[in-house]
Tab-separated table of C-alpha atoms in Angstrom:
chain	number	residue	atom	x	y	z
A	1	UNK	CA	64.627	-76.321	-98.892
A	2	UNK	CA	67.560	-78.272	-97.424
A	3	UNK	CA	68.034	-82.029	-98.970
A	4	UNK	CA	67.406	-83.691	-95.626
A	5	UNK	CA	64.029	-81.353	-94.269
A	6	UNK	CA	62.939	-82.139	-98.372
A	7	UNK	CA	62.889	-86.235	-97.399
A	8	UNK	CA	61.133	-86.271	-93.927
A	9	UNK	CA	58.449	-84.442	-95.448
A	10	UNK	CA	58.148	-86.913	-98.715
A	11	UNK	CA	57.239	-89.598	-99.739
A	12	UNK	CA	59.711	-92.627	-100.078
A	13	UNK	CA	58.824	-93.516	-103.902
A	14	UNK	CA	61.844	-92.043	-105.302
A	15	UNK	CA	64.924	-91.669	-103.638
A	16	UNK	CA	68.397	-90.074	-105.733
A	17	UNK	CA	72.032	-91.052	-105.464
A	18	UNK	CA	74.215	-89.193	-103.266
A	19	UNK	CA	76.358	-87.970	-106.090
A	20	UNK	CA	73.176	-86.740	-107.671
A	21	UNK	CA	72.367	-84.289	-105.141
A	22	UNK	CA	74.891	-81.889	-107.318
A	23	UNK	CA	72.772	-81.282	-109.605
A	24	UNK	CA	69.457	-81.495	-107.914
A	25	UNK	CA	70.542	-79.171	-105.321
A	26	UNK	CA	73.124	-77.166	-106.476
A	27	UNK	CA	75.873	-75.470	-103.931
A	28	UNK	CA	73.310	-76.244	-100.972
A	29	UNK	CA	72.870	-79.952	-102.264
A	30	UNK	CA	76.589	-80.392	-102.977
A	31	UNK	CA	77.272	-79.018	-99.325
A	32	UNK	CA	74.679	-81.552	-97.483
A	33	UNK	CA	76.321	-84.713	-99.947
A	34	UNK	CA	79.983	-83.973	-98.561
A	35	UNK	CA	78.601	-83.158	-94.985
A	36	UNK	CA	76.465	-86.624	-95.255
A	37	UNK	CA	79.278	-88.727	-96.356
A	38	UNK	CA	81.491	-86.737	-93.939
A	39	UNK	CA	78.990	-88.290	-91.246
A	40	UNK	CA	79.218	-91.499	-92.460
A	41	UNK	CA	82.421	-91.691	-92.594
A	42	UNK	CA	82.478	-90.763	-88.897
A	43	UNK	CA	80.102	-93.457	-87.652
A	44	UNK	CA	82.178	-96.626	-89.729
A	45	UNK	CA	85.618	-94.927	-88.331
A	46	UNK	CA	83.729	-95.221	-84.197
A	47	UNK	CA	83.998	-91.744	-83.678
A	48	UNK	CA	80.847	-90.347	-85.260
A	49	UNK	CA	79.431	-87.240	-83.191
A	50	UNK	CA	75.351	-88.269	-84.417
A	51	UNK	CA	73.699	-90.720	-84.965
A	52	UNK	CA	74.220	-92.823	-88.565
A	53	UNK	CA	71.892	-95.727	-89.661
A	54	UNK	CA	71.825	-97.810	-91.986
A	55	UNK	CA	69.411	-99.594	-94.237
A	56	UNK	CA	69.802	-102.523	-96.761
A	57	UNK	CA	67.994	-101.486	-100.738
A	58	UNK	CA	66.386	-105.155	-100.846
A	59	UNK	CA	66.094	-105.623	-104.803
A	60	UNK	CA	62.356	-106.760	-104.264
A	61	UNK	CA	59.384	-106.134	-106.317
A	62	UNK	CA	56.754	-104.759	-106.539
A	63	UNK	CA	56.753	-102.401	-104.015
A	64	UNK	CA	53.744	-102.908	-101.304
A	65	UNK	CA	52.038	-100.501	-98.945
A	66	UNK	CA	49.770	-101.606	-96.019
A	67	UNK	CA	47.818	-99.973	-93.557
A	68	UNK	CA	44.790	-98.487	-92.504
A	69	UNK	CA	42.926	-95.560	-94.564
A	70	UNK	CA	42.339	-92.598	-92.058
A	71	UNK	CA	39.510	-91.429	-94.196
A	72	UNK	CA	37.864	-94.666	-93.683
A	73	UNK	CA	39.564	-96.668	-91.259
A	74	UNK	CA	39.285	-99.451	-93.697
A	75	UNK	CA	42.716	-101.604	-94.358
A	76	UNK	CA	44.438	-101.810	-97.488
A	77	UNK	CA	47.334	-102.829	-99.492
A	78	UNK	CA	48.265	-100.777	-102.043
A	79	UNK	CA	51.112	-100.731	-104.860
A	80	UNK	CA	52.078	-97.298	-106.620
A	81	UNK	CA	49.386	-94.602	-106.285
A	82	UNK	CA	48.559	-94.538	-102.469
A	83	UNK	CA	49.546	-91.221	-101.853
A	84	UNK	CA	47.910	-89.321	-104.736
A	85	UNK	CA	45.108	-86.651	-104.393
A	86	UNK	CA	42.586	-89.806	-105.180
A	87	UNK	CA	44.637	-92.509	-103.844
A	88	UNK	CA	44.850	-95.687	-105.742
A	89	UNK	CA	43.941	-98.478	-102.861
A	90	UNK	CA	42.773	-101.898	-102.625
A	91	UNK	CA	40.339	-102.803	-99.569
A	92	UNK	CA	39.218	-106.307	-100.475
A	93	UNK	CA	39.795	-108.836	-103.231
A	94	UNK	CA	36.878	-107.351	-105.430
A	95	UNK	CA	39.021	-104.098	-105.425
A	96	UNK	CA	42.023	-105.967	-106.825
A	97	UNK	CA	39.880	-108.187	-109.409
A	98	UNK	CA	38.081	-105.166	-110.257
A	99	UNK	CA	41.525	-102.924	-111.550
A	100	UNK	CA	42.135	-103.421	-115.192
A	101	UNK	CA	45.608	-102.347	-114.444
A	102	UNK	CA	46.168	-104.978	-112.020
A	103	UNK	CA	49.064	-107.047	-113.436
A	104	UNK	CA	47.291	-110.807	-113.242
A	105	UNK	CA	50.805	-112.344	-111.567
A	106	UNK	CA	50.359	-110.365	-108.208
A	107	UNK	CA	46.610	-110.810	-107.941
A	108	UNK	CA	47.022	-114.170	-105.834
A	109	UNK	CA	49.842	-112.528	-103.515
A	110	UNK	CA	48.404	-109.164	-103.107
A	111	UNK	CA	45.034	-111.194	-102.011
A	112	UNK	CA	47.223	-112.726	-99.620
A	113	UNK	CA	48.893	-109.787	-98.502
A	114	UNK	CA	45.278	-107.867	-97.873
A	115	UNK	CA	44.097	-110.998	-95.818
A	116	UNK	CA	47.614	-112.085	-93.803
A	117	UNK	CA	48.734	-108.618	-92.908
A	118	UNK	CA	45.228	-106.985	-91.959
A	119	UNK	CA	46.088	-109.615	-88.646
A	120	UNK	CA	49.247	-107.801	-88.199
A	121	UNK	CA	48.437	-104.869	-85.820
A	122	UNK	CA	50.113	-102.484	-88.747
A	123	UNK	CA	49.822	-98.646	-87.170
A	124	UNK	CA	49.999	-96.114	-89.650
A	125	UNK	CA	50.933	-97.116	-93.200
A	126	UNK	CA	54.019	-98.679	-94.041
A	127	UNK	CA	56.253	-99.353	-96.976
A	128	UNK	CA	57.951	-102.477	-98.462
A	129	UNK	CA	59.525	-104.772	-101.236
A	130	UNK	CA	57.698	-108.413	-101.932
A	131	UNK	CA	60.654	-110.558	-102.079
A	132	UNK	CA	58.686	-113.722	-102.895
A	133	UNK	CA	55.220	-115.119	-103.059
A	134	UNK	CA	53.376	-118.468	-103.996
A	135	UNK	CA	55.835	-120.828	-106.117
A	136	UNK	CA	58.398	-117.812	-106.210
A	137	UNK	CA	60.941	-120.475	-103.965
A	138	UNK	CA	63.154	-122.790	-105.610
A	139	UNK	CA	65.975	-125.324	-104.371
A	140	UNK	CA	69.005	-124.534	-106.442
A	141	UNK	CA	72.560	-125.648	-106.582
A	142	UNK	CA	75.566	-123.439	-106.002
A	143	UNK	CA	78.629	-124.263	-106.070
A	144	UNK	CA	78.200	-128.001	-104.919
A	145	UNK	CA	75.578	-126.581	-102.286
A	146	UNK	CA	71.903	-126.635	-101.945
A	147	UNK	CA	69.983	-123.183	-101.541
A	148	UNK	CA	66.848	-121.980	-101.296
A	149	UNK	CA	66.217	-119.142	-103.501
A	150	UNK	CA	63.827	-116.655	-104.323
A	151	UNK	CA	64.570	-113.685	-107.202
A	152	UNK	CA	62.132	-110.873	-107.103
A	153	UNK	CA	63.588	-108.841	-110.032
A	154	UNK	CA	67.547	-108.956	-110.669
A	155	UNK	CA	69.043	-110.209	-107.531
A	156	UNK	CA	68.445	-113.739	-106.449
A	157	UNK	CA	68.807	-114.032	-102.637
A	158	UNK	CA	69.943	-117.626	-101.675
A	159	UNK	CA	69.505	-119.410	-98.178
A	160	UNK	CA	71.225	-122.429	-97.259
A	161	UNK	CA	68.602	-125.608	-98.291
A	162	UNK	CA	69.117	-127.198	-94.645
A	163	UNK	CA	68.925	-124.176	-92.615
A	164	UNK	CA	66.604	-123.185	-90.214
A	165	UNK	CA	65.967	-119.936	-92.237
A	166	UNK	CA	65.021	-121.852	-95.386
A	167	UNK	CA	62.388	-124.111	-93.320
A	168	UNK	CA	60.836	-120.884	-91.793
A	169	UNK	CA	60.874	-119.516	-95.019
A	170	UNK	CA	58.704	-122.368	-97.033
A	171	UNK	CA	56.568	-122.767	-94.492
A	172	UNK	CA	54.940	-118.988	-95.323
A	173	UNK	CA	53.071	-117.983	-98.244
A	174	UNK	CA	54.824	-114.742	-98.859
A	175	UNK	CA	57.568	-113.029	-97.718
A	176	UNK	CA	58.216	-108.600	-97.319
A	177	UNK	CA	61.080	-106.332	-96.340
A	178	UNK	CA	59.594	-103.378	-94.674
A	179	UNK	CA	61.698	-100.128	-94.917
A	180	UNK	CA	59.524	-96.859	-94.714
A	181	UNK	CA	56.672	-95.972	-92.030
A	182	UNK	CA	54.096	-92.915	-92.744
A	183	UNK	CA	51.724	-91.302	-90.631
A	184	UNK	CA	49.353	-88.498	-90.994
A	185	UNK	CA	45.695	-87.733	-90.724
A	186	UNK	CA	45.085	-88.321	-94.792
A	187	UNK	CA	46.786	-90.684	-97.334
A	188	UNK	CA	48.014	-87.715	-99.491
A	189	UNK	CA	49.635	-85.768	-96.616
A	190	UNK	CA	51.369	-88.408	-94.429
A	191	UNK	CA	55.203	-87.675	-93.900
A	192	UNK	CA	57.396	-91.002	-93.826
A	193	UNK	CA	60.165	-92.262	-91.265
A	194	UNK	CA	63.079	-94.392	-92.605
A	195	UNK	CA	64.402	-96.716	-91.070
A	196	UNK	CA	62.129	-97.988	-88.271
A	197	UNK	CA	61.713	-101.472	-86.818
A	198	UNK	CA	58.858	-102.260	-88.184
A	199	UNK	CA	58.724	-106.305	-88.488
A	200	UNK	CA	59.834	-106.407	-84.754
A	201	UNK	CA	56.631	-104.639	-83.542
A	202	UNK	CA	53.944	-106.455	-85.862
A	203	UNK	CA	52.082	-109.327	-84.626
A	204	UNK	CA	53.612	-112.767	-85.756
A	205	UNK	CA	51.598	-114.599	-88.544
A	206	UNK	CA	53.178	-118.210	-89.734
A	207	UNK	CA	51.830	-117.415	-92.618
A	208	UNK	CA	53.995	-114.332	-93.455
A	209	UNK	CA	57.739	-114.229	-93.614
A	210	UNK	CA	58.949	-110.218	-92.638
A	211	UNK	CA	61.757	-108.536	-91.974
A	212	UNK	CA	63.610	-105.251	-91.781
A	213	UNK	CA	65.358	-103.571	-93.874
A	214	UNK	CA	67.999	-102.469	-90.988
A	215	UNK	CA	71.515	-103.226	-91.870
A	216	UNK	CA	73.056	-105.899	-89.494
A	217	UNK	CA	76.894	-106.150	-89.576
A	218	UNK	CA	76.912	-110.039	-89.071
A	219	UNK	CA	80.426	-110.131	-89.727
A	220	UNK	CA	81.655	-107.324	-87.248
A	221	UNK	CA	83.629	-106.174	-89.899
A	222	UNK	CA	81.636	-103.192	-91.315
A	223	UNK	CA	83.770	-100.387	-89.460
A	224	UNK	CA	86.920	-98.096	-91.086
A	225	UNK	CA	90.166	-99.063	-90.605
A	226	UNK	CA	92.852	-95.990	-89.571
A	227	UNK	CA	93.926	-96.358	-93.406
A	228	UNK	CA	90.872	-96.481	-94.438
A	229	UNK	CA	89.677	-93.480	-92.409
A	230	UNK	CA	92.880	-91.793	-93.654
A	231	UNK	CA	92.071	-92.664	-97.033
A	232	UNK	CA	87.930	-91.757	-97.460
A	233	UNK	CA	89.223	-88.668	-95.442
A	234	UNK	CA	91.454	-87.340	-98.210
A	235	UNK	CA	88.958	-88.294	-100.939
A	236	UNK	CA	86.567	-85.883	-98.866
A	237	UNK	CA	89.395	-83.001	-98.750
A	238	UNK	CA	89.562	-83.126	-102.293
A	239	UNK	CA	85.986	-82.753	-103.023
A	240	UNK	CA	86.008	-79.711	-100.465
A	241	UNK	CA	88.765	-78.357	-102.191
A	242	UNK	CA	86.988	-78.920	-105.879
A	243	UNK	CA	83.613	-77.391	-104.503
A	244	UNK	CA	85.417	-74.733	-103.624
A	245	UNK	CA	86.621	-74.086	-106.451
A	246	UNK	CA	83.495	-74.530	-108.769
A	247	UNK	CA	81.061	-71.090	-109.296
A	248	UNK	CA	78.096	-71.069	-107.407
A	249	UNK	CA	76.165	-69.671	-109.872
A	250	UNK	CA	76.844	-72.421	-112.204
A	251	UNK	CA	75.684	-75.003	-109.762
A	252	UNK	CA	72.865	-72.931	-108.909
A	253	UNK	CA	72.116	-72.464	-112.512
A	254	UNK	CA	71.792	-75.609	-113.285
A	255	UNK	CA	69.719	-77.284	-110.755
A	256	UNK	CA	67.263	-74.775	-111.434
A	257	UNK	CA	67.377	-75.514	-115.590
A	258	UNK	CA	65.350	-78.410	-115.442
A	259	UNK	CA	66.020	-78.608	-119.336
A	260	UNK	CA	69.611	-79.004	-118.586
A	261	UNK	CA	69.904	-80.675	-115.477
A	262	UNK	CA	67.610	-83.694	-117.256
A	263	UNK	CA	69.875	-83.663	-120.152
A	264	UNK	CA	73.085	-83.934	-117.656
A	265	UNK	CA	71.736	-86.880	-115.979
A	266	UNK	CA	70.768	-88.704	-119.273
A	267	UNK	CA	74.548	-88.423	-120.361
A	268	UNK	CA	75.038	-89.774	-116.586
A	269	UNK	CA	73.381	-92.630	-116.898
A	270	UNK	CA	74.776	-93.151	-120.479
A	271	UNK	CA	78.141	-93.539	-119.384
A	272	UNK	CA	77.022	-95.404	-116.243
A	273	UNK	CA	75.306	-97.943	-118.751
A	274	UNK	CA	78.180	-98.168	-121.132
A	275	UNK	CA	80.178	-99.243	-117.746
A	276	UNK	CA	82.695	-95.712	-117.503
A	277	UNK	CA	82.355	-93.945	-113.890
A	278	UNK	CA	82.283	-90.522	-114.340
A	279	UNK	CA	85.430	-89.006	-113.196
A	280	UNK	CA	87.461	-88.084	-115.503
A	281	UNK	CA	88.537	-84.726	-116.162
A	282	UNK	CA	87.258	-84.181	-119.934
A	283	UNK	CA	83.718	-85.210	-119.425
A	284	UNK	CA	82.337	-81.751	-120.301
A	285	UNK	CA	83.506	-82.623	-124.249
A	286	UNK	CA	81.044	-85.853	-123.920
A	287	UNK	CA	78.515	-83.983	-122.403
A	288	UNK	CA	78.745	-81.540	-125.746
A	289	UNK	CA	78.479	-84.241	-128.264
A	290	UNK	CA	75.726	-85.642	-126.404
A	291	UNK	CA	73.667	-82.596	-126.342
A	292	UNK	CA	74.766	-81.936	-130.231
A	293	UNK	CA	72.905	-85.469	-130.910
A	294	UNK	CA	70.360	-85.213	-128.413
A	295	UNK	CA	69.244	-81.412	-130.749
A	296	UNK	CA	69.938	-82.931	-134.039
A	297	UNK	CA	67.395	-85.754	-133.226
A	298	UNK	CA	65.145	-82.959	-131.803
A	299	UNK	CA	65.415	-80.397	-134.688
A	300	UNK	CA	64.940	-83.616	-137.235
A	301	UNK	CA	61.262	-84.459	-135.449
A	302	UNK	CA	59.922	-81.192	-136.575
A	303	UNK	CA	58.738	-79.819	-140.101
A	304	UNK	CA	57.866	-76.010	-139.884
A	305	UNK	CA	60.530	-73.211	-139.992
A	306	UNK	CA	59.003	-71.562	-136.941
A	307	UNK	CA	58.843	-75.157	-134.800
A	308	UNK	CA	63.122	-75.595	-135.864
A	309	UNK	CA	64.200	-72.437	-135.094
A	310	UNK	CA	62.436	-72.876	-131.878
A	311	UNK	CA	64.564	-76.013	-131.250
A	312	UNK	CA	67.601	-74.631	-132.823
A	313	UNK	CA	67.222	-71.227	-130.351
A	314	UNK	CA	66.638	-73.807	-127.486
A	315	UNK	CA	69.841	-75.312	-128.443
A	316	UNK	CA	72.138	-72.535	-129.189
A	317	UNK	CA	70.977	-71.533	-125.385
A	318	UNK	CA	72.041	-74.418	-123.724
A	319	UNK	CA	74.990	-75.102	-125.619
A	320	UNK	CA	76.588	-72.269	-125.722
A	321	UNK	CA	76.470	-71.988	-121.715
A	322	UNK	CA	77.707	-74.933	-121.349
A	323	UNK	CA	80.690	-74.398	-123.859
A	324	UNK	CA	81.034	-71.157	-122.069
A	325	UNK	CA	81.432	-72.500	-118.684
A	326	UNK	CA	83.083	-75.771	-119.170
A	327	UNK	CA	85.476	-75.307	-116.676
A	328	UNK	CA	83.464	-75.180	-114.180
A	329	UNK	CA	81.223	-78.032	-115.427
A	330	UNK	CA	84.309	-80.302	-115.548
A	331	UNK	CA	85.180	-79.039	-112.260
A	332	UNK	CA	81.263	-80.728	-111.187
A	333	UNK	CA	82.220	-83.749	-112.929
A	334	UNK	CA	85.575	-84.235	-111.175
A	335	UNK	CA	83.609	-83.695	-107.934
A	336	UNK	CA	81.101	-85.917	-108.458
A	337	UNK	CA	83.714	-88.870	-109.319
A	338	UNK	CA	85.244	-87.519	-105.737
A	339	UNK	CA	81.747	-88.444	-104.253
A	340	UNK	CA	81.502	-91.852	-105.954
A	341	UNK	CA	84.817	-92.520	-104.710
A	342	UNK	CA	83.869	-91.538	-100.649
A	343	UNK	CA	80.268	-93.583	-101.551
A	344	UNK	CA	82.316	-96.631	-103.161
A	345	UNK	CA	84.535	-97.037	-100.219
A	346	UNK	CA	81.903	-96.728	-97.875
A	347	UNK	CA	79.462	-99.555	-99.803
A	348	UNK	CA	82.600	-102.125	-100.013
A	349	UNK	CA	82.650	-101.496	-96.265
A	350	UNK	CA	79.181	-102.091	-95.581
A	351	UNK	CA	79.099	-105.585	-97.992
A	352	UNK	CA	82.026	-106.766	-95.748
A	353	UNK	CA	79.273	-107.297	-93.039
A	354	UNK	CA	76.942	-108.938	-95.066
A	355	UNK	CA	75.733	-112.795	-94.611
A	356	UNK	CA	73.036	-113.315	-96.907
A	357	UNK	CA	74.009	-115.100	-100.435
A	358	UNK	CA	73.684	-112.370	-103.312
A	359	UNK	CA	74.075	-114.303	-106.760
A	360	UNK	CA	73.339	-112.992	-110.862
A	361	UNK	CA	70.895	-115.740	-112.794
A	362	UNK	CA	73.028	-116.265	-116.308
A	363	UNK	CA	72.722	-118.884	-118.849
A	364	UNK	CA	75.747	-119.987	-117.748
A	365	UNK	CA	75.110	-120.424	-114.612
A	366	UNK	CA	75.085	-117.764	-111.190
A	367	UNK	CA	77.723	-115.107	-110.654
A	368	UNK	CA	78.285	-114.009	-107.225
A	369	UNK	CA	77.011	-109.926	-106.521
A	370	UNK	CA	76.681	-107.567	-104.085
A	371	UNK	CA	73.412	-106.297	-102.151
A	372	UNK	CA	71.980	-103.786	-104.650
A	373	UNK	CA	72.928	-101.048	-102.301
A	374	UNK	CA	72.072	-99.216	-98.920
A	375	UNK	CA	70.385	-96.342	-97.433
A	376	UNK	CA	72.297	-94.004	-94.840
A	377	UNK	CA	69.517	-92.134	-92.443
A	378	UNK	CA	70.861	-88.949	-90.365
A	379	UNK	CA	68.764	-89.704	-87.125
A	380	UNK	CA	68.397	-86.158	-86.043
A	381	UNK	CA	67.226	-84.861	-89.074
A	382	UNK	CA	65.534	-88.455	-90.829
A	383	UNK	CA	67.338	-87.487	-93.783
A	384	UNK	CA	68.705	-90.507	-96.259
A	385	UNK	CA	70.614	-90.943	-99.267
A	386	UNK	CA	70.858	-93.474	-101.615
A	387	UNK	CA	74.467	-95.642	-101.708
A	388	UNK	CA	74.362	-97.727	-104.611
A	389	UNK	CA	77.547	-98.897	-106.874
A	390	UNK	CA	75.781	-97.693	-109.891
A	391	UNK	CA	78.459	-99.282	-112.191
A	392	UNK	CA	77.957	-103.178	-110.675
A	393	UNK	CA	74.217	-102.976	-110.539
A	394	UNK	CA	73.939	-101.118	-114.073
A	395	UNK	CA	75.319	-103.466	-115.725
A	396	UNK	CA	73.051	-106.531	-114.011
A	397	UNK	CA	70.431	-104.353	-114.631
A	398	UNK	CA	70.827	-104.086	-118.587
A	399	UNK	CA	73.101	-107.013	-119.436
A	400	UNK	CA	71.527	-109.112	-121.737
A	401	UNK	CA	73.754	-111.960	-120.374
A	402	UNK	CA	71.838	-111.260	-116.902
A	403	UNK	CA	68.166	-113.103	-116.272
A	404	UNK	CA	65.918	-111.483	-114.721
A	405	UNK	CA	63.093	-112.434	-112.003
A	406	UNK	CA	60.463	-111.619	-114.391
A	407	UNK	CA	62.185	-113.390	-117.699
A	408	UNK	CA	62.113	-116.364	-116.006
């Protein structure tokens, strides 16, 4: 199944990175990633031959669904769980009280949420981020300035204190981004859209502050420059000329060794943590001493001879293909820092445009950041991919020096 028919008929609850799609995908996924960012590239340079959009990845939380239950025709407000075989929905305030699961903190604003958006006119279901809630908004200062702010999880969004924004936003009682529409004829079959104007075609309610996730280029600076074109283009070249030159069997082989593949993206997101982006040539040799650990640890958990050289067997397997085809694993890794490169330029491009205040919370004060990322969605096919800089919001993410929404 190709990457983009795989999203319009899921669900939006996990979405990977671009990059990523090498080794979910293999040579099919690899092809779609340079094709996608090939696209993109088109529609920032003015010259793009279909249709590019772009959304913003609010750092909100929880995530919230709303809508109306075909089974029932009851509406609800759900967090994870709404699209299971027996999905996991709330349908009045009892529902919510009566969850043992129910984290106490969102009671009061998913009560809210089941009573304010019910007067919406929501069609279908729909997907989005709380960004704030009752007593989430504080007046902060900034750099000599007053803001409003509100911090879901890591990102605090900040709003000019004298603005009209910041007066229509503490005069609701909670505030949602809405990204992701579904419909469908049951809860566990519905096929989401990205992307939509949602907030624009709900009934107003003063009591709920909503908005889009749509990317808006206040600046009117969010579009390639001929260097830049020139530059993202060669990037591109390079990774067409690396794929190229990378088996297809190996890629193949490995997105469907699930063993593997999970181990790959664990060294990933080691090296993403530990703040290196993975491009350099070598990173096979990393990936080998991770895997030697990762087997040591696992033949160490075990007691019986039969249960180790089960393990051991498992690890000779995977080790020794990967020693045996390390060329053409380094070759992946050299592409996928090509990728990162292409994705990077592209998300610098897109911040450019932005006009909402990003900070970090420290105990030294805020640091100034970037949106956590964006979502590109091919119109004709309501495919999407996932453009985050994995290295800036990694390390907010697991800094110790960062505070976080919920450490507050």
């Amino acid at each position: 199944m190709r990457f983009t028919q795989f999203l319009a008929e899921s669900k939006n609850v996990h979405m990977e990175h671009i990059e990523e799609m090498i080794f979910n995908d293999g040579v099919a996924g690899t092809r779609q990633a340079i094709n996608f960012l090939r696209d993109i590239r088109d529609a920032l340079a003015g010259n793009a031959a279909r249709s590019i959009n772009f959304t913003v990845k609010w750092d909100g939380a929880p995530a919230i669904f709303a809508g109306t239950d075909p089974s029932d025709g009851k509406f609800f407000v759900a967090k994870k769980g709404v699209f299971n075989k027996n999905p996991q929905v709330f349908k009045s305030d009892k529902d919510i009280d009566n969850d043992p699961k129910f984290p106490s903190d969102l009671k009061e604003p998913f009560k809210i949420a089941l009573k304010e958006l019910s007067k919406m006119g929501i069609k279908g279901v729909i997907q989005g981020d709380f960004m704030f809630g009752p007593g989430d908004l504080k007046t902060e200062e900034f750099e000599g300035e007053s803001y409003l702010t509100f911090q879901p999880n890591t990102i605090v969004y900040a709003v000019p204190a004298d603005s009209n924004f910041a007066k229509e936003l503490k005069s609701v009682k909670i505030g949602i981004v809405w990204h992701t529409t579904y419909t469908g004829r049951s809860l566990d079959s519905m096929k989401s859209s990205f992307g939509k104007d949602i907030a624009t075609k709900l009934r107003k309610n003063r009591n709920v502050w909503v908005d889009d996730a749509n990317y808006k280029d206040q600046s009117g600076t969010a579009t390639f420059t001929k260097r830049e074109t020139t530059e993202i283009t060669k990037i591109l070249s390079d990774a067409g000329r690396t794929f190229k030159g990378v088996s297809a069997s190996v890629m193949n082989y490995i997105a469907d060794n699930e063993p593997l593949k999970t181990r790959m993206k664990v060294y990933n997101n080691a090296q993403i943590r530990a703040g290196s982006q993975i491009s350099f040539k070598n990173a096979t040799s990393g990936l080998i001493e991770s895997l030697e650990t990762f087997w040591t640890k696992e033949i160490d958990k075990v007691s019986s001879d039969a249960a180790k050289q089960k393990k051991t067997a498992q690890r000779d397997e995977m080790l020794n293909y990967v020693k045996e085809n390390k060329s053409d694993i380094d070759k992946i890794y050299i592409l996928m820092g090509l990728l990162t490169a292409a994705k990077q330029m592209i998300i610098d491009k897109l911040n450019k445009g932005s006009s909402l205040k990003t900070l970090l919370r420290t105990a030294y004060g805020f640091k100034v950041t970037n949106q956590e990322g964006y979502v590109a969605i091919d119109r004709l096919s309501n495919g999407a991919v996932k453009l985050v800089d994995r290295l800036e919001f990694s390390r907010a993410n697991f800094s110790a020096e960062i505070i976080k929404g919920w450490e507050r």
